[in-house]
Structure formats: structure tokens, C-alpha cells
């Protein structure tokens, strides 16, 4: 009986052990499955992160390549001038250092080049020497890496000339070609309501040339015509963005019974600048930039203008963030007239001197310096601070060969202690001051760097002369 009992107990233990072992194996298998699932999940997560990282790196690589290509394009484009000036009969050397080749594709007096295509291959990665025997113009096509058309460069062959640097302050008065619209606004009508008849019809920068077919040039004349309209619809002929158009505006009465359109207008502008040069024909160039309307910031369309003698009565020194200013006293009388302003362009104002202005050109005439002849380093500007034009030391810190920097082709730094003590650097009113380097007139001061008045910009003198020549051609 005891044996049987022991045997039964033994069998039961074996059964329990077998069941437990089976359960343990099942648990291990289940845990192994869970571990495998976790491993699979981790692997999928890693693959997903890897794909994200790879996409991000690919995107960054694409952005970097695009940025690099853009920087390379900008560098090459800014290194190749859109216009090159050469003196007739003289060799001029250039070292642009860009991976491009070029060839002459047209000549101004022939229309197209008689040189077979590819016969003259110009490697712009090396120093290039050009020479033309007579005054004419060429067009040179530039190909990037010698394969892709990149840009066309105009080559102007000019006769050498000398200019008298002036550096004297001048008062400027210009009459607009028509009545300039400054802006529109509202006024209260006789019925107490607000009106703005010209809103959405006229806009800042419009030039009103005619009212109901009658030419108008003076602000007072225009205002009088509106006042006398009796509230009838008026037809205005105006110029907008270089195009002429007609619009209809119906004036309304304000609270006092006066008819108005609800616009601000101007018919003239005044200011102080510096005369840059006088040429051998008695023509002058000044400012180095155009006269723009203070409210619309657009180049003013000029009907005519007068240059006046002026005296600097006060100088406000410039500081970081606060550009200084020269204040001049202008006497608008016939005995103070210096000449007639014939053109207002983005490169300066130009006109004809009278005998009084010619007496200001007492300095020796200087040869002009072309852009490729400007070097980094010492130079001088000629300007008037104490009543007499004097030379002050500056340093040329950069020269931009590209044509897009019309008024900022030269960067300069004022280093003269006397000028820094008197003005703090470059101030408003010094625009047009001649820049002299190595005995040549190379440009004119145009702008001051607002955050640092010791730094400024200049315009290359040939750009001013090209604008002046264009003015004479249009007048002829």
C-alpha cells in the first residue's frame, strides 16, 4: 500500500513537472515572440528614422548646392561688367578671373561682326588686353565655361577727355514736367460725410499733364481749375509709369463749399548738392544721383531747372544711424544763377554753365579714370566745408565691376582727420563731390552708409559722362 502511494506521488510529481515545463516553454516562446516583435518594431523605427535622416540630408545637400550655384552665378555676374569703356587707340587690360569665354558678336557701325564665329576666342579666366583704333561700340557675348550663353557686354570705345573738378556747393531748383501727385486723402463734405474723389483713380507718382485737354504745369493753376469746376466731371491726362492715360474725377465740395479732389500735389523741388565737374564745352555734372521726390521716392520728371550759387551756413555732424547734413542758403535771384539744368537722371543732374559758374572751375583739368583703372587704396574727395573747396583723404575699399551698382560702384572710407572733425564723415549735401585718385577724376560721392557715416559710396565718372552724352544726343 505504501509503495503504491509513493508510486502515485511520484507520478503526480512527474505530471506536475511536465505541465510546469510545458508552461515554462510556452512562456519562453511567448517572451521570445514579444522580444522579436520589439526587435521588429525597433528595426522599423530605425529604418523610418534613417529614411527621414536621408531625406533631410538630401534636402540640405540640394539646398546647399542651389545656394552654392546661386553664389557662383552672382559672383561671376558681378565680376563681369555689363559695360566696358576703352580709350581709342590705347591698350586696356582686364583680369576678371572667371570661368568663361567670350567673342565679339556685333559692331555698332556694321550691325554684325565681320569676324567669323569662334575666330576670336577670349578666355576671361586670364588677363585680357583689348585695343580699338577708333571711337565705336562693340558687343561681346560671354559664355559660361565656354558652353552656356551667360550675358552680353557692351564695349564702348571713347575719346579721352579732361574735366575740371569743382567740388563747390550749389542750390538746385527744378520744375516738374506736369503736376506731381504726392498722394490721396479724405476730406469732410458740406453734408458732413467723408469724401475722397480721387481715391483708386490717381496714385502717388502720377504726373497730371492736362485738365480737360488744357496743359497744366503749375500746382496753383491746377487747384484753381478744380475749384472752378462746379462739381462737374473732369478729364485728367496723366503719365503713369511712362505711359499716358486719361481718367475721370468728379470733385466734391468740402465743408467751406470749395471743390476738391482729395489729392496732394507738387510742382517743384529744391535742395543743396555739390557740382562734380565742368567739361571743355561749359557743361556741368552734379550730384551723382537723380533728384527724387521726398514723398514718393520716384525720380522727378523735370520740365526745367536752375542752378544757384549757395553758401553753407551750418553742418550737422553725422553719427551711427543719424546721417549728417549740410544746410545751404539759396538766394533765388538772377545774379545768383549759375546755369540751366537740362536733365535729371539716375546718374546725376546735367546742364549748361553760365559765366559765373565757369569762374568756379579754377582748378586744373584732370584726365578721367575708367572703372578698370580704379585701385583699392588712398584717394581724395574735393568738397566744401569751410567756404573753400579742399581735398580730403579717403580710402577706396571696394570697386564693383557689375553695371547694376549704378550709384554704388565705388565704396570708400573717410580717413581725413579734419573732415571727420568737421562733418563726422560723409553728410547730405556732399553728393557729387569729385573723387580723385592717381591724378585722375574717377567718380563722385553719391551716398553715405547710414550706420557708419565714415563710409559711403560713389559713382564712376564714366557713368556720369555716358548719361550726359545721352542727354545731349536726345536734345540734338
Coordinates of C-alpha atoms in Angstrom, one line a residue:
X1 CA 0.0 0.0 0.0
X2 CA 2.8 2.4 0.9
X3 CA 4.6 1.6 -2.3
X4 CA 1.5 2.3 -4.3
X5 CA 1.1 5.6 -2.5
X6 CA 4.7 6.5 -3.2
X7 CA 4.4 5.5 -6.8
X8 CA 1.3 7.6 -7.2
X9 CA 3.0 10.6 -5.6
X10 CA 6.0 10.1 -8.0
X11 CA 3.7 10.0 -11.0
X12 CA 1.9 13.1 -9.8
X13 CA 5.2 15.0 -9.4
X14 CA 6.2 13.9 -12.9
X15 CA 2.9 15.1 -14.3
X16 CA 3.2 18.5 -12.4
X17 CA 6.9 18.8 -13.6
X18 CA 5.8 18.1 -17.1
X19 CA 3.0 20.5 -17.0
X20 CA 5.3 23.2 -15.5
X21 CA 8.0 22.6 -18.1
X22 CA 5.4 22.8 -20.8
X23 CA 4.1 26.1 -19.3
X24 CA 7.7 27.4 -18.9
X25 CA 8.4 26.6 -22.6
X26 CA 5.2 28.3 -23.6
X27 CA 6.2 31.4 -21.5
X28 CA 9.7 31.4 -23.0
X29 CA 8.3 31.1 -26.5
X30 CA 5.8 33.9 -25.8
X31 CA 8.6 36.1 -24.4
X32 CA 10.7 35.3 -27.4
X33 CA 7.9 36.3 -29.7
X34 CA 7.4 39.5 -27.8
X35 CA 11.1 40.2 -28.0
X36 CA 11.0 39.5 -31.7
X37 CA 8.1 41.9 -32.1
X38 CA 10.0 44.6 -30.2
X39 CA 13.1 44.0 -32.3
X40 CA 11.0 44.3 -35.4
X41 CA 9.4 47.4 -34.2
X42 CA 12.8 48.9 -33.3
X43 CA 14.1 47.9 -36.7
X44 CA 11.2 49.6 -38.5
X45 CA 11.6 52.7 -36.3
X46 CA 15.3 52.8 -37.2
X47 CA 14.6 52.3 -40.9
X48 CA 12.0 55.1 -40.7
X49 CA 14.4 57.4 -38.9
X50 CA 17.1 56.5 -41.4
X51 CA 14.8 57.5 -44.3
X52 CA 14.0 60.8 -42.6
X53 CA 17.6 61.5 -42.0
X54 CA 18.5 60.6 -45.5
X55 CA 15.7 62.8 -46.9
X56 CA 16.8 65.6 -44.7
X57 CA 20.4 65.2 -45.7
X58 CA 19.3 65.1 -49.4
X59 CA 17.3 68.2 -48.9
X60 CA 20.2 70.0 -47.2
X61 CA 22.5 68.9 -50.0
X62 CA 20.1 70.1 -52.6
X63 CA 19.7 73.5 -50.8
X64 CA 23.5 73.8 -50.3
X65 CA 24.1 73.0 -54.0
X66 CA 21.4 75.5 -55.0
X67 CA 22.9 78.2 -52.7
X68 CA 26.4 77.4 -54.0
X69 CA 25.2 77.6 -57.6
X70 CA 23.4 80.9 -56.8
X71 CA 26.5 82.3 -55.1
X72 CA 28.7 81.2 -58.0
X73 CA 26.3 82.8 -60.5
X74 CA 26.2 86.1 -58.5
X75 CA 30.0 86.1 -58.2
X76 CA 30.5 85.6 -61.9
X77 CA 27.7 88.0 -62.9
X78 CA 29.1 90.7 -60.5
X79 CA 32.6 90.1 -61.8
X80 CA 31.7 90.7 -65.4
X81 CA 30.7 94.3 -66.1
X82 CA 27.8 94.9 -68.4
X83 CA 29.7 97.8 -69.9
X84 CA 33.4 98.2 -70.6
X85 CA 34.9 101.6 -71.6
X86 CA 38.1 101.7 -73.6
X87 CA 40.2 104.7 -74.8
X88 CA 40.5 104.8 -78.5
X89 CA 44.0 103.7 -79.6
X90 CA 45.1 102.6 -76.1
X91 CA 45.5 99.1 -74.7
X92 CA 43.4 98.3 -71.7
X93 CA 44.0 95.1 -69.6
X94 CA 41.4 93.3 -67.5
X95 CA 41.8 90.4 -65.1
X96 CA 38.2 89.2 -64.4
X97 CA 39.3 85.7 -63.3
X98 CA 36.0 83.9 -64.1
X99 CA 35.4 80.5 -65.8
X100 CA 34.0 82.0 -69.0
X101 CA 34.9 82.7 -72.6
X102 CA 33.7 85.4 -74.9
X103 CA 33.6 86.6 -78.5
X104 CA 32.6 89.8 -80.4
X105 CA 29.2 89.4 -82.0
X106 CA 28.4 92.9 -83.3
X107 CA 29.9 96.2 -84.1
X108 CA 27.9 99.4 -83.9
X109 CA 28.8 100.8 -87.4
X110 CA 28.2 97.4 -89.1
X111 CA 25.4 95.9 -87.2
X112 CA 27.0 92.5 -87.0
X113 CA 30.6 91.4 -86.7
X114 CA 32.6 90.5 -89.8
X115 CA 34.7 88.2 -87.7
X116 CA 33.9 84.6 -88.3
X117 CA 32.2 82.9 -85.2
X118 CA 34.8 81.4 -83.0
X119 CA 37.7 83.0 -84.7
X120 CA 38.5 85.3 -81.8
X121 CA 38.1 83.3 -78.5
X122 CA 38.6 85.4 -75.4
X123 CA 39.5 83.5 -72.2
X124 CA 38.1 85.5 -69.3
X125 CA 39.9 83.4 -66.7
X126 CA 43.1 85.1 -67.7
X127 CA 44.3 88.7 -68.2
X128 CA 42.7 90.1 -71.3
X129 CA 44.1 93.1 -73.3
X130 CA 41.8 95.0 -75.6
X131 CA 42.6 97.8 -78.0
X132 CA 40.3 99.5 -80.5
X133 CA 41.6 102.1 -83.0
X134 CA 38.5 104.4 -83.3
X135 CA 35.5 105.6 -81.4
X136 CA 32.8 103.0 -81.8
X137 CA 30.9 100.3 -79.9
X138 CA 31.1 96.5 -79.8
X139 CA 29.0 93.8 -78.2
X140 CA 30.7 90.8 -76.7
X141 CA 28.9 87.6 -75.8
X142 CA 30.0 85.8 -72.7
X143 CA 29.6 82.0 -72.4
X144 CA 29.9 80.3 -69.0
X145 CA 32.6 77.6 -69.2
X146 CA 32.6 78.3 -72.9
X147 CA 29.3 76.5 -73.4
X148 CA 26.3 78.4 -72.0
X149 CA 25.4 81.9 -73.1
X150 CA 25.6 84.0 -69.9
X151 CA 25.4 87.7 -70.7
X152 CA 26.2 90.3 -73.3
X153 CA 28.8 93.0 -72.6
X154 CA 28.7 96.4 -74.3
X155 CA 32.2 97.7 -75.2
X156 CA 32.3 101.5 -75.8
X157 CA 35.4 103.0 -77.3
X158 CA 35.7 106.6 -76.2
X159 CA 37.9 109.6 -76.8
X160 CA 40.0 110.5 -73.8
X161 CA 38.9 113.8 -72.2
X162 CA 39.7 116.0 -69.3
X163 CA 37.3 117.6 -66.8
X164 CA 37.7 120.4 -64.3
X165 CA 36.8 119.1 -60.8
X166 CA 34.7 121.6 -58.9
X167 CA 33.6 120.4 -55.5
X168 CA 31.5 123.5 -54.8
X169 CA 28.0 123.6 -53.2
X170 CA 25.1 124.5 -55.5
X171 CA 21.5 125.3 -54.9
X172 CA 19.1 123.3 -57.0
X173 CA 15.6 124.2 -58.2
X174 CA 13.7 122.0 -60.6
X175 CA 10.2 122.4 -62.1
X176 CA 8.3 119.2 -62.6
X177 CA 7.0 118.2 -66.1
X178 CA 3.3 118.5 -65.1
X179 CA 1.8 118.4 -61.6
X180 CA 3.1 115.6 -59.5
X181 CA 0.6 113.7 -57.4
X182 CA 2.0 113.0 -53.9
X183 CA -0.9 111.1 -52.5
X184 CA -4.7 110.9 -52.0
X185 CA -6.8 111.6 -48.9
X186 CA -10.2 112.3 -47.5
X187 CA -12.0 115.5 -46.6
X188 CA -15.3 116.3 -44.9
X189 CA -18.0 117.4 -47.3
X190 CA -20.6 120.1 -46.9
X191 CA -23.1 117.3 -45.8
X192 CA -20.7 116.1 -43.1
X193 CA -19.8 112.9 -44.9
X194 CA -16.2 111.9 -45.8
X195 CA -15.2 112.1 -49.4
X196 CA -12.1 111.0 -51.4
X197 CA -13.0 111.6 -55.1
X198 CA -9.5 110.7 -56.5
X199 CA -9.0 107.6 -54.4
X200 CA -8.4 104.4 -56.5
X201 CA -8.2 106.7 -59.6
X202 CA -5.0 108.7 -59.0
X203 CA -1.9 107.4 -57.2
X204 CA 1.4 108.6 -55.9
X205 CA 3.9 109.3 -58.7
X206 CA 1.3 110.3 -61.3
X207 CA 2.1 113.4 -63.4
X208 CA -1.0 115.4 -64.4
X209 CA -0.2 116.9 -67.8
X210 CA -3.6 118.3 -68.9
X211 CA -7.0 119.1 -67.4
X212 CA -9.9 118.8 -69.9
X213 CA -7.4 119.0 -72.7
X214 CA -5.7 122.1 -71.4
X215 CA -2.0 121.8 -70.5
X216 CA -1.2 122.4 -66.8
X217 CA 2.2 122.8 -65.2
X218 CA 1.6 124.7 -62.0
X219 CA 0.1 123.5 -58.8
X220 CA -1.8 126.7 -58.3
X221 CA -3.3 126.6 -61.8
X222 CA -4.5 123.0 -61.2
X223 CA -6.0 123.8 -57.9
X224 CA -7.8 126.8 -59.4
X225 CA -9.3 124.7 -62.2
X226 CA -10.6 122.1 -59.7
X227 CA -12.1 124.9 -57.5
X228 CA -13.8 126.4 -60.5
X229 CA -15.2 123.1 -61.9
X230 CA -18.6 123.5 -60.3
X231 CA -18.6 119.8 -59.4
X232 CA -18.7 118.5 -63.0
X233 CA -16.6 115.5 -64.0
X234 CA -13.1 116.5 -65.1
X235 CA -10.9 114.6 -67.6
X236 CA -7.2 114.4 -66.4
X237 CA -4.5 113.4 -68.9
X238 CA -1.6 111.9 -66.9
X239 CA 1.6 109.9 -67.2
X240 CA 2.0 106.8 -65.1
X241 CA 5.0 104.5 -65.2
X242 CA 6.0 106.0 -68.6
X243 CA 2.5 105.6 -70.2
X244 CA -0.1 108.3 -70.9
X245 CA -3.7 107.7 -69.9
X246 CA -6.9 109.6 -69.3
X247 CA -9.0 109.3 -66.1
X248 CA -12.2 111.0 -64.9
X249 CA -12.6 112.5 -61.5
X250 CA -15.6 114.4 -60.1
X251 CA -14.7 117.0 -57.4
X252 CA -16.8 117.3 -54.3
X253 CA -17.4 120.3 -52.1
X254 CA -15.7 120.4 -48.7
X255 CA -17.2 122.0 -45.5
X256 CA -16.5 125.5 -46.7
X257 CA -18.1 124.9 -50.1
X258 CA -14.8 124.7 -52.1
X259 CA -14.5 121.9 -54.7
X260 CA -11.6 119.5 -54.1
X261 CA -10.4 116.1 -55.4
X262 CA -8.7 115.0 -52.2
X263 CA -5.1 114.9 -53.5
X264 CA -1.8 116.4 -52.5
X265 CA 0.3 117.8 -55.4
X266 CA 3.7 119.4 -56.1
X267 CA 5.2 121.2 -59.0
X268 CA 8.8 121.8 -57.9
X269 CA 11.7 120.7 -55.7
X270 CA 14.7 122.4 -54.1
X271 CA 17.9 121.2 -52.5
X272 CA 21.6 121.5 -52.0
X273 CA 24.3 119.4 -53.6
X274 CA 27.8 119.5 -55.0
X275 CA 28.9 120.2 -58.5
X276 CA 31.2 117.5 -59.8
X277 CA 32.8 118.8 -63.0
X278 CA 32.8 121.2 -65.8
X279 CA 33.8 120.0 -69.3
X280 CA 35.5 121.8 -72.1
X281 CA 32.2 122.8 -73.6
X282 CA 31.0 124.5 -70.5
X283 CA 28.6 121.7 -69.5
X284 CA 28.4 120.6 -65.9
X285 CA 27.5 117.4 -64.0
X286 CA 26.5 117.3 -60.4
X287 CA 25.1 115.1 -57.5
X288 CA 25.9 111.7 -59.0
X289 CA 22.3 110.6 -58.5
X290 CA 18.9 111.9 -59.5
X291 CA 16.6 114.2 -57.8
X292 CA 13.7 112.2 -56.3
X293 CA 10.5 113.3 -54.7
X294 CA 10.8 113.1 -51.0
X295 CA 7.3 111.7 -50.6
X296 CA 7.0 109.2 -53.5
X297 CA 10.8 108.3 -53.7
X298 CA 10.5 108.4 -57.5
X299 CA 12.8 110.2 -60.0
X300 CA 11.2 113.5 -60.7
X301 CA 10.2 114.2 -64.3
X302 CA 11.7 117.6 -65.0
X303 CA 10.4 120.4 -67.3
X304 CA 13.4 122.6 -66.5
X305 CA 15.6 123.7 -63.6
X306 CA 18.1 126.3 -62.4
X307 CA 21.4 126.0 -60.6
X308 CA 22.0 128.7 -58.0
X309 CA 25.1 129.8 -56.0
X310 CA 24.8 128.8 -52.4
X311 CA 26.7 129.2 -49.2
X312 CA 26.9 126.5 -46.5
X313 CA 25.7 128.1 -43.3
X314 CA 25.5 125.1 -41.0
X315 CA 26.8 121.5 -40.8
X316 CA 25.2 118.8 -38.6
X317 CA 27.7 116.1 -38.0
X318 CA 26.7 112.5 -38.8
X319 CA 26.7 109.7 -36.3
X320 CA 25.7 106.0 -36.4
X321 CA 22.0 105.8 -37.5
X322 CA 21.8 109.6 -37.9
X323 CA 23.2 110.9 -41.2
X324 CA 24.6 114.5 -41.0
X325 CA 23.6 117.3 -43.3
X326 CA 24.9 120.5 -44.8
X327 CA 22.5 123.4 -44.7
X328 CA 22.9 125.9 -47.5
X329 CA 21.4 129.4 -48.0
X330 CA 20.0 129.8 -51.5
X331 CA 19.1 133.2 -52.9
X332 CA 16.7 132.7 -55.8
X333 CA 17.7 135.8 -57.8
X334 CA 19.1 136.3 -61.3
X335 CA 22.5 137.4 -60.0
X336 CA 23.0 134.1 -58.2
X337 CA 22.1 131.9 -61.1
X338 CA 24.9 129.5 -62.2
X339 CA 23.3 127.7 -65.1
X340 CA 20.4 125.8 -66.5
X341 CA 19.6 122.2 -65.5
X342 CA 18.6 120.3 -68.7
X343 CA 18.3 116.7 -67.4
X344 CA 17.6 114.8 -64.2
X345 CA 18.8 111.2 -64.4
X346 CA 19.6 108.4 -62.0
X347 CA 23.3 109.2 -62.6
X348 CA 23.1 112.9 -61.7
X349 CA 21.8 116.2 -63.0
X350 CA 23.3 117.9 -66.0
X351 CA 23.2 121.2 -67.7
X352 CA 24.9 124.3 -69.1
X353 CA 27.0 126.7 -67.1
X354 CA 26.9 130.5 -67.3
X355 CA 30.0 132.7 -66.9
X356 CA 29.6 132.8 -63.1
X357 CA 29.7 129.0 -62.9
X358 CA 32.7 128.9 -65.3
X359 CA 34.6 131.1 -62.9
X360 CA 34.2 128.3 -60.3
X361 CA 36.2 125.9 -62.4
X362 CA 39.6 127.4 -61.4
X363 CA 41.4 124.1 -60.9
X364 CA 43.4 122.4 -63.5
X365 CA 41.6 119.9 -65.7
X366 CA 42.2 116.3 -64.9
X367 CA 42.0 113.2 -67.2
X368 CA 39.2 110.8 -66.4
X369 CA 39.9 107.4 -64.8
X370 CA 38.0 104.4 -66.1
X371 CA 36.5 101.8 -63.8
X372 CA 39.2 99.3 -64.5
X373 CA 41.8 101.8 -63.6
X374 CA 40.5 102.3 -60.0
X375 CA 42.5 100.6 -57.4
X376 CA 41.9 99.9 -53.7
X377 CA 43.8 102.3 -51.5
X378 CA 44.3 106.0 -51.0
X379 CA 42.3 108.6 -52.9
X380 CA 40.8 112.1 -52.2
X381 CA 37.5 113.8 -52.4
X382 CA 37.0 117.5 -53.3
X383 CA 34.3 119.2 -51.2
X384 CA 33.5 122.5 -49.5
X385 CA 33.2 122.5 -45.7
X386 CA 34.6 125.9 -44.7
X387 CA 33.7 128.0 -47.7
X388 CA 36.5 126.9 -50.0
X389 CA 36.7 123.6 -51.9
X390 CA 39.5 121.4 -50.4
X391 CA 40.9 117.9 -51.0
X392 CA 40.3 115.4 -48.1
X393 CA 41.8 112.0 -47.8
X394 CA 39.7 108.9 -48.3
X395 CA 40.4 105.2 -49.0
X396 CA 38.8 103.2 -51.8
X397 CA 37.7 99.9 -50.1
X398 CA 35.9 98.2 -52.9
X399 CA 35.1 98.5 -56.6
X400 CA 32.1 96.7 -58.1
X401 CA 32.5 95.9 -61.8
X402 CA 28.9 95.0 -62.4
X403 CA 26.7 97.7 -64.0
X404 CA 23.8 97.1 -61.7
X405 CA 25.5 99.1 -58.9
X406 CA 24.9 102.4 -60.8
X407 CA 25.4 104.7 -57.8
X408 CA 27.4 102.4 -55.6
X409 CA 30.1 101.2 -57.9
X410 CA 32.8 102.6 -55.5
X411 CA 32.9 102.1 -51.8
X412 CA 35.0 104.5 -49.8
X413 CA 36.1 105.3 -46.2
X414 CA 36.8 108.8 -45.0
X415 CA 40.2 108.9 -43.3
X416 CA 41.0 112.7 -43.2
X417 CA 41.1 113.9 -39.5
X418 CA 39.9 117.4 -40.5
X419 CA 36.9 116.2 -42.4
X420 CA 36.0 113.7 -39.7
X421 CA 36.2 116.5 -37.1
X422 CA 34.0 118.9 -39.2
X423 CA 31.3 116.5 -40.5
X424 CA 31.8 113.1 -39.0
X425 CA 32.4 111.7 -42.5
X426 CA 30.0 111.9 -45.5
X427 CA 26.9 114.0 -45.0
X428 CA 23.9 115.0 -47.1
X429 CA 24.9 117.8 -49.4
X430 CA 28.2 116.3 -50.3
X431 CA 26.7 114.2 -53.1
X432 CA 28.6 115.0 -56.3
X433 CA 31.9 115.6 -54.6
X434 CA 34.6 114.6 -57.1
X435 CA 36.7 111.5 -56.2
X436 CA 40.4 111.8 -57.3
X437 CA 42.9 109.0 -57.5
X438 CA 46.4 109.0 -59.0
X439 CA 45.8 112.3 -60.7
X440 CA 42.6 111.3 -62.4
X441 CA 38.9 112.1 -61.8
X442 CA 37.4 108.7 -61.2
X443 CA 34.0 109.4 -59.8
X444 CA 31.6 111.3 -57.5
X445 CA 30.3 110.7 -54.0
X446 CA 26.7 109.6 -54.0
X447 CA 25.5 108.1 -50.7
X448 CA 26.5 107.7 -47.1
X449 CA 26.3 104.5 -45.1
X450 CA 23.6 105.3 -42.5
X451 CA 25.0 103.1 -39.8
X452 CA 28.6 104.5 -40.3
X453 CA 28.9 108.0 -41.7
X454 CA 32.7 107.5 -42.3
X455 CA 31.7 105.1 -45.1
X456 CA 30.0 105.8 -48.3
X457 CA 29.5 105.1 -52.0
X458 CA 30.5 106.7 -55.2
X459 CA 29.6 106.6 -58.9
X460 CA 32.2 106.0 -61.6
X461 CA 32.8 109.2 -63.6
X462 CA 32.3 107.4 -67.0
X463 CA 28.7 106.5 -65.9
X464 CA 28.0 110.2 -65.4
X465 CA 29.6 111.1 -68.7
X466 CA 27.5 108.4 -70.5
X467 CA 24.3 109.9 -69.0
X468 CA 25.4 113.4 -70.0
X469 CA 26.2 112.3 -73.6
X470 CA 22.8 110.6 -73.8
X471 CA 21.1 113.8 -72.7
X472 CA 23.0 115.8 -75.4
X473 CA 22.0 113.2 -78.1
X474 CA 18.3 113.4 -77.1
X475 CA 18.5 117.2 -77.2
X476 CA 20.0 117.1 -80.7

